[in-house]
Structure formats: C-alpha cells, structure tokens
C-alpha cells in the first residue's frame, strides 16, 4: 500500500468512528481485576509461614519451649524471685499477651 492509501484509510476510519457510552464499565472492570502484587505477596507470606511451621516442627520447637519454661521456673524458684507480687506477674503476662496478639494481627 502506498502512503496515500494509508491516509485515505485513516481518514475513512476517523469519519466512521462511533463512540459508545461507557457508563462506568471500564471502572468496574478495572476494580474487579485481581491485584497481581497482592496475590504474589499473599503467596509469599503463605510460603514463609508454612516454612516457619515446618522448621519449628523439624527442630523440635515444642520441646525447646517446654525446656525453656522449665528452666525459667527453676531459675525463679532458685533465685527467690517469688517475692514479686502476683499482681505484677499477671500484669506482665497480660502485657506480653497483648503485644503478641497485636503483632499477630498486624501480619496481614
């Protein structure tokens, strides 16, 4: 085709161009498309969480936690830390639980 034919075709297309009303269709389509980065982020978070659980179980994390608690109780008894009031211990426990829950909820 020659350049003249290209110009004629472009002029014909421009004259017969018909605009259809969108009525918000494009916006609805874009809003309903899945966000690729969000899906990749969720997949990566799932893989990391599963890896952490598997490593915890492989390296016997439950036993380590129990032995840590046992040693902590032995240390408290041997060093006579029981003079601390139980209310203080409850407050410390509640604060630690609240901080832990806050961190768990902020993962998402």
mmCIF file with all atom_site columns, N, CA and C in Angstrom, residues 18-81:
data_model
loop_
_atom_site.group_PDB
_atom_site.id
_atom_site.type_symbol
_atom_site.label_atom_id
_atom_site.label_alt_id
_atom_site.label_comp_id
_atom_site.label_asym_id
_atom_site.label_entity_id
_atom_site.label_seq_id
_atom_site.pdbx_PDB_ins_code
_atom_site.Cartn_x
_atom_site.Cartn_y
_atom_site.Cartn_z
_atom_site.occupancy
_atom_site.B_iso_or_equiv
_atom_site.pdbx_formal_charge
_atom_site.auth_seq_id
_atom_site.auth_comp_id
_atom_site.auth_asym_id
_atom_site.auth_atom_id
_atom_site.pdbx_PDB_model_num
ATOM 1   N N  . UNK A 1 18 ? -17.346 5.661   15.805 1.00 0.00 ? 18 UNK A N  1
ATOM 2   C CA . UNK A 1 18 ? -18.556 5.816   16.593 1.00 0.00 ? 18 UNK A CA 1
ATOM 3   C C  . UNK A 1 18 ? -18.211 5.581   18.066 1.00 0.00 ? 18 UNK A C  1
ATOM 4   N N  . UNK A 1 19 ? -18.543 6.526   18.911 1.00 0.00 ? 19 UNK A N  1
ATOM 5   C CA . UNK A 1 19 ? -18.250 6.415   20.334 1.00 0.00 ? 19 UNK A CA 1
ATOM 6   C C  . UNK A 1 19 ? -19.438 5.779   21.051 1.00 0.00 ? 19 UNK A C  1
ATOM 7   N N  . UNK A 1 20 ? -19.150 4.725   21.786 1.00 0.00 ? 20 UNK A N  1
ATOM 8   C CA . UNK A 1 20 ? -20.182 4.067   22.586 1.00 0.00 ? 20 UNK A CA 1
ATOM 9   C C  . UNK A 1 20 ? -20.095 4.583   24.016 1.00 0.00 ? 20 UNK A C  1
ATOM 10  N N  . UNK A 1 21 ? -21.230 4.765   24.679 1.00 0.00 ? 21 UNK A N  1
ATOM 11  C CA . UNK A 1 21 ? -21.179 5.231   26.071 1.00 0.00 ? 21 UNK A CA 1
ATOM 12  C C  . UNK A 1 21 ? -20.581 4.156   26.985 1.00 0.00 ? 21 UNK A C  1
ATOM 13  N N  . UNK A 1 22 ? -19.717 4.589   27.881 1.00 0.00 ? 22 UNK A N  1
ATOM 14  C CA . UNK A 1 22 ? -19.014 3.664   28.773 1.00 0.00 ? 22 UNK A CA 1
ATOM 15  C C  . UNK A 1 22 ? -19.868 3.296   29.980 1.00 0.00 ? 22 UNK A C  1
ATOM 16  N N  . UNK A 1 23 ? -20.589 4.251   30.516 1.00 0.00 ? 23 UNK A N  1
ATOM 17  C CA . UNK A 1 23 ? -21.450 4.062   31.694 1.00 0.00 ? 23 UNK A CA 1
ATOM 18  C C  . UNK A 1 23 ? -20.715 3.416   32.865 1.00 0.00 ? 23 UNK A C  1
ATOM 19  N N  . UNK A 1 24 ? -19.456 3.732   33.062 1.00 0.00 ? 24 UNK A N  1
ATOM 20  C CA . UNK A 1 24 ? -18.691 3.204   34.191 1.00 0.00 ? 24 UNK A CA 1
ATOM 21  C C  . UNK A 1 24 ? -18.227 1.773   34.017 1.00 0.00 ? 24 UNK A C  1
ATOM 22  N N  . UNK A 1 25 ? -18.378 1.200   32.826 1.00 0.00 ? 25 UNK A N  1
ATOM 23  C CA . UNK A 1 25 ? -17.991 -0.196  32.601 1.00 0.00 ? 25 UNK A CA 1
ATOM 24  C C  . UNK A 1 25 ? -16.485 -0.396  32.806 1.00 0.00 ? 25 UNK A C  1
ATOM 25  N N  . UNK A 1 26 ? -15.681 0.493   32.253 1.00 0.00 ? 26 UNK A N  1
ATOM 26  C CA . UNK A 1 26 ? -14.221 0.348   32.370 1.00 0.00 ? 26 UNK A CA 1
ATOM 27  C C  . UNK A 1 26 ? -13.783 0.390   33.830 1.00 0.00 ? 26 UNK A C  1
ATOM 28  N N  . UNK A 1 27 ? -14.372 1.291   34.589 1.00 0.00 ? 27 UNK A N  1
ATOM 29  C CA . UNK A 1 27 ? -14.014 1.405   36.005 1.00 0.00 ? 27 UNK A CA 1
ATOM 30  C C  . UNK A 1 27 ? -14.378 0.135   36.767 1.00 0.00 ? 27 UNK A C  1
ATOM 31  N N  . UNK A 1 28 ? -15.547 -0.449  36.468 1.00 0.00 ? 28 UNK A N  1
ATOM 32  C CA . UNK A 1 28 ? -15.957 -1.684  37.136 1.00 0.00 ? 28 UNK A CA 1
ATOM 33  C C  . UNK A 1 28 ? -15.041 -2.846  36.772 1.00 0.00 ? 28 UNK A C  1
ATOM 34  N N  . UNK A 1 29 ? -14.633 -2.913  35.515 1.00 0.00 ? 29 UNK A N  1
ATOM 35  C CA . UNK A 1 29 ? -13.728 -3.991  35.087 1.00 0.00 ? 29 UNK A CA 1
ATOM 36  C C  . UNK A 1 29 ? -12.399 -3.864  35.803 1.00 0.00 ? 29 UNK A C  1
ATOM 37  N N  . UNK A 1 30 ? -11.828 -2.672  35.831 1.00 0.00 ? 30 UNK A N  1
ATOM 38  C CA . UNK A 1 30 ? -10.532 -2.453  36.487 1.00 0.00 ? 30 UNK A CA 1
ATOM 39  C C  . UNK A 1 30 ? -10.634 -2.764  37.974 1.00 0.00 ? 30 UNK A C  1
ATOM 40  N N  . UNK A 1 31 ? -11.745 -2.388  38.614 1.00 0.00 ? 31 UNK A N  1
ATOM 41  C CA . UNK A 1 31 ? -11.913 -2.632  40.042 1.00 0.00 ? 31 UNK A CA 1
ATOM 42  C C  . UNK A 1 31 ? -11.995 -4.124  40.355 1.00 0.00 ? 31 UNK A C  1
ATOM 43  N N  . UNK A 1 32 ? -12.548 -4.906  39.430 1.00 0.00 ? 32 UNK A N  1
ATOM 44  C CA . UNK A 1 32 ? -12.722 -6.339  39.675 1.00 0.00 ? 32 UNK A CA 1
ATOM 45  C C  . UNK A 1 32 ? -11.531 -7.186  39.238 1.00 0.00 ? 32 UNK A C  1
ATOM 46  N N  . UNK A 1 33 ? -10.550 -6.583  38.590 1.00 0.00 ? 33 UNK A N  1
ATOM 47  C CA . UNK A 1 33 ? -9.357  -7.339  38.212 1.00 0.00 ? 33 UNK A CA 1
ATOM 48  C C  . UNK A 1 33 ? -8.534  -7.661  39.457 1.00 0.00 ? 33 UNK A C  1
ATOM 49  N N  . UNK A 1 34 ? -7.991  -8.871  39.548 1.00 0.00 ? 34 UNK A N  1
ATOM 50  C CA . UNK A 1 34 ? -7.181  -9.211  40.726 1.00 0.00 ? 34 UNK A CA 1
ATOM 51  C C  . UNK A 1 34 ? -5.863  -8.438  40.711 1.00 0.00 ? 34 UNK A C  1
ATOM 52  N N  . UNK A 1 35 ? -5.461  -8.009  41.878 1.00 0.00 ? 35 UNK A N  1
ATOM 53  C CA . UNK A 1 35 ? -4.220  -7.264  42.021 1.00 0.00 ? 35 UNK A CA 1
ATOM 54  C C  . UNK A 1 35 ? -3.059  -8.253  42.047 1.00 0.00 ? 35 UNK A C  1
ATOM 55  N N  . UNK A 1 36 ? -2.211  -8.195  41.042 1.00 0.00 ? 36 UNK A N  1
ATOM 56  C CA . UNK A 1 36 ? -1.140  -9.190  40.893 1.00 0.00 ? 36 UNK A CA 1
ATOM 57  C C  . UNK A 1 36 ? -0.142  -9.137  42.056 1.00 0.00 ? 36 UNK A C  1
ATOM 58  N N  . UNK A 1 37 ? 0.248   -7.936  42.461 1.00 0.00 ? 37 UNK A N  1
ATOM 59  C CA . UNK A 1 37 ? 1.213   -7.815  43.551 1.00 0.00 ? 37 UNK A CA 1
ATOM 60  C C  . UNK A 1 37 ? 0.641   -8.345  44.857 1.00 0.00 ? 37 UNK A C  1
ATOM 61  N N  . UNK A 1 38 ? -0.649  -8.104  45.069 1.00 0.00 ? 38 UNK A N  1
ATOM 62  C CA . UNK A 1 38 ? -1.267  -8.583  46.309 1.00 0.00 ? 38 UNK A CA 1
ATOM 63  C C  . UNK A 1 38 ? -1.306  -10.107 46.336 1.00 0.00 ? 38 UNK A C  1
ATOM 64  N N  . UNK A 1 39 ? -1.615  -10.719 45.192 1.00 0.00 ? 39 UNK A N  1
ATOM 65  C CA . UNK A 1 39 ? -1.631  -12.184 45.137 1.00 0.00 ? 39 UNK A CA 1
ATOM 66  C C  . UNK A 1 39 ? -0.235  -12.745 45.373 1.00 0.00 ? 39 UNK A C  1
ATOM 67  N N  . UNK A 1 40 ? 0.770   -12.129 44.764 1.00 0.00 ? 40 UNK A N  1
ATOM 68  C CA . UNK A 1 40 ? 2.143   -12.600 44.952 1.00 0.00 ? 40 UNK A CA 1
ATOM 69  C C  . UNK A 1 40 ? 2.571   -12.422 46.405 1.00 0.00 ? 40 UNK A C  1
ATOM 70  N N  . UNK A 1 41 ? 2.181   -11.318 47.011 1.00 0.00 ? 41 UNK A N  1
ATOM 71  C CA . UNK A 1 41 ? 2.526   -11.064 48.412 1.00 0.00 ? 41 UNK A CA 1
ATOM 72  C C  . UNK A 1 41 ? 1.874   -12.094 49.324 1.00 0.00 ? 41 UNK A C  1
ATOM 73  N N  . UNK A 1 42 ? 0.603   -12.396 49.070 1.00 0.00 ? 42 UNK A N  1
ATOM 74  C CA . UNK A 1 42 ? -0.087  -13.398 49.892 1.00 0.00 ? 42 UNK A CA 1
ATOM 75  C C  . UNK A 1 42 ? 0.529   -14.780 49.716 1.00 0.00 ? 42 UNK A C  1
ATOM 76  N N  . UNK A 1 43 ? 0.915   -15.119 48.496 1.00 0.00 ? 43 UNK A N  1
ATOM 77  C CA . UNK A 1 43 ? 1.547   -16.411 48.243 1.00 0.00 ? 43 UNK A CA 1
ATOM 78  C C  . UNK A 1 43 ? 2.893   -16.501 48.963 1.00 0.00 ? 43 UNK A C  1
ATOM 79  N N  . UNK A 1 44 ? 3.687   -15.432 48.897 1.00 0.00 ? 44 UNK A N  1
ATOM 80  C CA . UNK A 1 44 ? 4.978   -15.418 49.579 1.00 0.00 ? 44 UNK A CA 1
ATOM 81  C C  . UNK A 1 44 ? 4.802   -15.525 51.098 1.00 0.00 ? 44 UNK A C  1
ATOM 82  N N  . UNK A 1 45 ? 3.796   -14.831 51.637 1.00 0.00 ? 45 UNK A N  1
ATOM 83  C CA . UNK A 1 45 ? 3.543   -14.897 53.074 1.00 0.00 ? 45 UNK A CA 1
ATOM 84  C C  . UNK A 1 45 ? 3.128   -16.312 53.481 1.00 0.00 ? 45 UNK A C  1
ATOM 85  N N  . UNK A 1 46 ? 2.319   -16.964 52.672 1.00 0.00 ? 46 UNK A N  1
ATOM 86  C CA . UNK A 1 46 ? 1.897   -18.332 52.954 1.00 0.00 ? 46 UNK A CA 1
ATOM 87  C C  . UNK A 1 46 ? 3.089   -19.280 52.928 1.00 0.00 ? 46 UNK A C  1
ATOM 88  N N  . UNK A 1 47 ? 3.951   -19.130 51.937 1.00 0.00 ? 47 UNK A N  1
ATOM 89  C CA . UNK A 1 47 ? 5.140   -19.990 51.837 1.00 0.00 ? 47 UNK A CA 1
ATOM 90  C C  . UNK A 1 47 ? 6.045   -19.788 53.050 1.00 0.00 ? 47 UNK A C  1
ATOM 91  N N  . UNK A 1 48 ? 6.254   -18.542 53.451 1.00 0.00 ? 48 UNK A N  1
ATOM 92  C CA . UNK A 1 48 ? 7.108   -18.257 54.612 1.00 0.00 ? 48 UNK A CA 1
ATOM 93  C C  . UNK A 1 48 ? 6.497   -18.817 55.903 1.00 0.00 ? 48 UNK A C  1
ATOM 94  N N  . UNK A 1 49 ? 5.186   -18.675 56.063 1.00 0.00 ? 49 UNK A N  1
ATOM 95  C CA . UNK A 1 49 ? 4.535   -19.186 57.265 1.00 0.00 ? 49 UNK A CA 1
ATOM 96  C C  . UNK A 1 49 ? 4.622   -20.710 57.323 1.00 0.00 ? 49 UNK A C  1
ATOM 97  N N  . UNK A 1 50 ? 4.372   -21.370 56.205 1.00 0.00 ? 50 UNK A N  1
ATOM 98  C CA . UNK A 1 50 ? 4.487   -22.833 56.179 1.00 0.00 ? 50 UNK A CA 1
ATOM 99  C C  . UNK A 1 50 ? 5.920   -23.283 56.435 1.00 0.00 ? 50 UNK A C  1
ATOM 100 N N  . UNK A 1 51 ? 6.893   -22.563 55.880 1.00 0.00 ? 51 UNK A N  1
ATOM 101 C CA . UNK A 1 51 ? 8.297   -22.897 56.123 1.00 0.00 ? 51 UNK A CA 1
ATOM 102 C C  . UNK A 1 51 ? 8.644   -22.756 57.604 1.00 0.00 ? 51 UNK A C  1
ATOM 103 N N  . UNK A 1 52 ? 8.140   -21.686 58.230 1.00 0.00 ? 52 UNK A N  1
ATOM 104 C CA . UNK A 1 52 ? 8.415   -21.469 59.654 1.00 0.00 ? 52 UNK A CA 1
ATOM 105 C C  . UNK A 1 52 ? 7.805   -22.586 60.499 1.00 0.00 ? 52 UNK A C  1
ATOM 106 N N  . UNK A 1 53 ? 6.586   -22.999 60.169 1.00 0.00 ? 53 UNK A N  1
ATOM 107 C CA . UNK A 1 53 ? 5.940   -24.083 60.917 1.00 0.00 ? 53 UNK A CA 1
ATOM 108 C C  . UNK A 1 53 ? 6.691   -25.392 60.738 1.00 0.00 ? 53 UNK A C  1
ATOM 109 N N  . UNK A 1 54 ? 7.084   -25.683 59.503 1.00 0.00 ? 54 UNK A N  1
ATOM 110 C CA . UNK A 1 54 ? 7.827   -26.917 59.233 1.00 0.00 ? 54 UNK A CA 1
ATOM 111 C C  . UNK A 1 54 ? 9.164   -26.925 59.978 1.00 0.00 ? 54 UNK A C  1
ATOM 112 N N  . UNK A 1 55 ? 9.884   -25.797 59.938 1.00 0.00 ? 55 UNK A N  1
ATOM 113 C CA . UNK A 1 55 ? 11.167  -25.718 60.651 1.00 0.00 ? 55 UNK A CA 1
ATOM 114 C C  . UNK A 1 55 ? 10.967  -25.836 62.161 1.00 0.00 ? 55 UNK A C  1
ATOM 115 N N  . UNK A 1 56 ? 9.893   -25.241 62.678 1.00 0.00 ? 56 UNK A N  1
ATOM 116 C CA . UNK A 1 56 ? 9.588   -25.346 64.102 1.00 0.00 ? 56 UNK A CA 1
ATOM 117 C C  . UNK A 1 56 ? 9.392   -26.805 64.501 1.00 0.00 ? 56 UNK A C  1
ATOM 118 N N  . UNK A 1 57 ? 8.674   -27.546 63.665 1.00 0.00 ? 57 UNK A N  1
ATOM 119 C CA . UNK A 1 57 ? 8.416   -28.948 63.975 1.00 0.00 ? 57 UNK A CA 1
ATOM 120 C C  . UNK A 1 57 ? 9.652   -29.822 63.753 1.00 0.00 ? 57 UNK A C  1
ATOM 121 N N  . UNK A 1 58 ? 10.416  -29.542 62.705 1.00 0.00 ? 58 UNK A N  1
ATOM 122 C CA . UNK A 1 58 ? 11.608  -30.348 62.404 1.00 0.00 ? 58 UNK A CA 1
ATOM 123 C C  . UNK A 1 58 ? 12.651  -30.213 63.509 1.00 0.00 ? 58 UNK A C  1
ATOM 124 N N  . UNK A 1 59 ? 12.841  -29.001 63.986 1.00 0.00 ? 59 UNK A N  1
ATOM 125 C CA . UNK A 1 59 ? 13.857  -28.779 65.016 1.00 0.00 ? 59 UNK A CA 1
ATOM 126 C C  . UNK A 1 59 ? 13.291  -28.909 66.429 1.00 0.00 ? 59 UNK A C  1
ATOM 127 N N  . UNK A 1 60 ? 12.145  -29.559 66.562 1.00 0.00 ? 60 UNK A N  1
ATOM 128 C CA . UNK A 1 60 ? 11.535  -29.879 67.850 1.00 0.00 ? 60 UNK A CA 1
ATOM 129 C C  . UNK A 1 60 ? 11.327  -28.629 68.705 1.00 0.00 ? 60 UNK A C  1
ATOM 130 N N  . UNK A 1 61 ? 10.644  -27.649 68.125 1.00 0.00 ? 61 UNK A N  1
ATOM 131 C CA . UNK A 1 61 ? 10.402  -26.382 68.804 1.00 0.00 ? 61 UNK A CA 1
ATOM 132 C C  . UNK A 1 61 ? 9.549   -26.502 70.042 1.00 0.00 ? 61 UNK A C  1
ATOM 133 N N  . UNK A 1 62 ? 8.600   -27.452 70.041 1.00 0.00 ? 62 UNK A N  1
ATOM 134 C CA . UNK A 1 62 ? 7.730   -27.624 71.208 1.00 0.00 ? 62 UNK A CA 1
ATOM 135 C C  . UNK A 1 62 ? 8.557   -28.051 72.419 1.00 0.00 ? 62 UNK A C  1
ATOM 136 N N  . UNK A 1 63 ? 9.468   -28.993 72.214 1.00 0.00 ? 63 UNK A N  1
ATOM 137 C CA . UNK A 1 63 ? 10.327  -29.459 73.299 1.00 0.00 ? 63 UNK A CA 1
ATOM 138 C C  . UNK A 1 63 ? 11.229  -28.334 73.804 1.00 0.00 ? 63 UNK A C  1
ATOM 139 N N  . UNK A 1 64 ? 11.720  -27.525 72.876 1.00 0.00 ? 64 UNK A N  1
ATOM 140 C CA . UNK A 1 64 ? 12.570  -26.395 73.269 1.00 0.00 ? 64 UNK A CA 1
ATOM 141 C C  . UNK A 1 64 ? 11.779  -25.410 74.126 1.00 0.00 ? 64 UNK A C  1
ATOM 142 N N  . UNK A 1 65 ? 10.538  -25.122 73.739 1.00 0.00 ? 65 UNK A N  1
ATOM 143 C CA . UNK A 1 65 ? 9.712   -24.206 74.529 1.00 0.00 ? 65 UNK A CA 1
ATOM 144 C C  . UNK A 1 65 ? 9.420   -24.762 75.917 1.00 0.00 ? 65 UNK A C  1
ATOM 145 N N  . UNK A 1 66 ? 9.107   -26.059 75.984 1.00 0.00 ? 66 UNK A N  1
ATOM 146 C CA . UNK A 1 66 ? 8.860   -26.673 77.297 1.00 0.00 ? 66 UNK A CA 1
ATOM 147 C C  . UNK A 1 66 ? 10.107  -26.634 78.178 1.00 0.00 ? 66 UNK A C  1
ATOM 148 N N  . UNK A 1 67 ? 11.271  -26.937 77.610 1.00 0.00 ? 67 UNK A N  1
ATOM 149 C CA . UNK A 1 67 ? 12.501  -26.900 78.413 1.00 0.00 ? 67 UNK A CA 1
ATOM 150 C C  . UNK A 1 67 ? 12.839  -25.471 78.833 1.00 0.00 ? 67 UNK A C  1
ATOM 151 N N  . UNK A 1 68 ? 12.552  -24.509 77.976 1.00 0.00 ? 68 UNK A N  1
ATOM 152 C CA . UNK A 1 68 ? 12.774  -23.101 78.331 1.00 0.00 ? 68 UNK A CA 1
ATOM 153 C C  . UNK A 1 68 ? 11.878  -22.702 79.499 1.00 0.00 ? 68 UNK A C  1
ATOM 154 N N  . UNK A 1 69 ? 10.606  -23.087 79.435 1.00 0.00 ? 69 UNK A N  1
ATOM 155 C CA . UNK A 1 69 ? 9.686   -22.789 80.540 1.00 0.00 ? 69 UNK A CA 1
ATOM 156 C C  . UNK A 1 69 ? 10.111  -23.467 81.825 1.00 0.00 ? 69 UNK A C  1
ATOM 157 N N  . UNK A 1 70 ? 10.559  -24.714 81.705 1.00 0.00 ? 70 UNK A N  1
ATOM 158 C CA . UNK A 1 70 ? 11.015  -25.459 82.878 1.00 0.00 ? 70 UNK A CA 1
ATOM 159 C C  . UNK A 1 70 ? 12.227  -24.774 83.515 1.00 0.00 ? 70 UNK A C  1
ATOM 160 N N  . UNK A 1 71 ? 13.182  -24.366 82.702 1.00 0.00 ? 71 UNK A N  1
ATOM 161 C CA . UNK A 1 71 ? 14.374  -23.676 83.218 1.00 0.00 ? 71 UNK A CA 1
ATOM 162 C C  . UNK A 1 71 ? 14.003  -22.328 83.823 1.00 0.00 ? 71 UNK A C  1
ATOM 163 N N  . UNK A 1 72 ? 13.044  -21.650 83.230 1.00 0.00 ? 72 UNK A N  1
ATOM 164 C CA . UNK A 1 72 ? 12.608  -20.364 83.765 1.00 0.00 ? 72 UNK A CA 1
ATOM 165 C C  . UNK A 1 72 ? 11.988  -20.538 85.150 1.00 0.00 ? 72 UNK A C  1
ATOM 166 N N  . UNK A 1 73 ? 11.167  -21.541 85.305 1.00 0.00 ? 73 UNK A N  1
ATOM 167 C CA . UNK A 1 73 ? 10.546  -21.805 86.612 1.00 0.00 ? 73 UNK A CA 1
ATOM 168 C C  . UNK A 1 73 ? 11.605  -22.192 87.640 1.00 0.00 ? 73 UNK A C  1
ATOM 169 N N  . UNK A 1 74 ? 12.580  -23.030 87.221 1.00 0.00 ? 74 UNK A N  1
ATOM 170 C CA . UNK A 1 74 ? 13.667  -23.411 88.144 1.00 0.00 ? 74 UNK A CA 1
ATOM 171 C C  . UNK A 1 74 ? 14.452  -22.183 88.579 1.00 0.00 ? 74 UNK A C  1
ATOM 172 N N  . UNK A 1 75 ? 14.744  -21.303 87.651 1.00 0.00 ? 75 UNK A N  1
ATOM 173 C CA . UNK A 1 75 ? 15.511  -20.096 87.965 1.00 0.00 ? 75 UNK A CA 1
ATOM 174 C C  . UNK A 1 75 ? 14.742  -19.201 88.918 1.00 0.00 ? 75 UNK A C  1
ATOM 175 N N  . UNK A 1 76 ? 13.441  -19.069 88.691 1.00 0.00 ? 76 UNK A N  1
ATOM 176 C CA . UNK A 1 76 ? 12.622  -18.237 89.581 1.00 0.00 ? 76 UNK A CA 1
ATOM 177 C C  . UNK A 1 76 ? 12.632  -18.802 90.997 1.00 0.00 ? 76 UNK A C  1
ATOM 178 N N  . UNK A 1 77 ? 12.504  -20.102 91.110 1.00 0.00 ? 77 UNK A N  1
ATOM 179 C CA . UNK A 1 77 ? 12.480  -20.733 92.434 1.00 0.00 ? 77 UNK A CA 1
ATOM 180 C C  . UNK A 1 77 ? 13.841  -20.620 93.111 1.00 0.00 ? 77 UNK A C  1
ATOM 181 N N  . UNK A 1 78 ? 14.930  -20.865 92.380 1.00 0.00 ? 78 UNK A N  1
ATOM 182 C CA . UNK A 1 78 ? 16.261  -20.841 92.971 1.00 0.00 ? 78 UNK A CA 1
ATOM 183 C C  . UNK A 1 78 ? 16.697  -19.442 93.371 1.00 0.00 ? 78 UNK A C  1
ATOM 184 N N  . UNK A 1 79 ? 16.311  -18.448 92.624 1.00 0.00 ? 79 UNK A N  1
ATOM 185 C CA . UNK A 1 79 ? 16.761  -17.086 92.920 1.00 0.00 ? 79 UNK A CA 1
ATOM 186 C C  . UNK A 1 79 ? 15.779  -16.317 93.795 1.00 0.00 ? 79 UNK A C  1
ATOM 187 N N  . UNK A 1 80 ? 14.783  -16.997 94.302 1.00 0.00 ? 80 UNK A N  1
ATOM 188 C CA . UNK A 1 80 ? 13.818  -16.398 95.220 1.00 0.00 ? 80 UNK A CA 1
ATOM 189 C C  . UNK A 1 80 ? 13.174  -15.143 94.631 1.00 0.00 ? 80 UNK A C  1
ATOM 190 N N  . UNK A 1 81 ? 12.783  -15.259 93.363 1.00 0.00 ? 81 UNK A N  1
ATOM 191 C CA . UNK A 1 81 ? 12.111  -14.133 92.709 1.00 0.00 ? 81 UNK A CA 1
ATOM 192 C C  . UNK A 1 81 ? 10.632  -14.134 93.065 1.00 0.00 ? 81 UNK A C  1
#
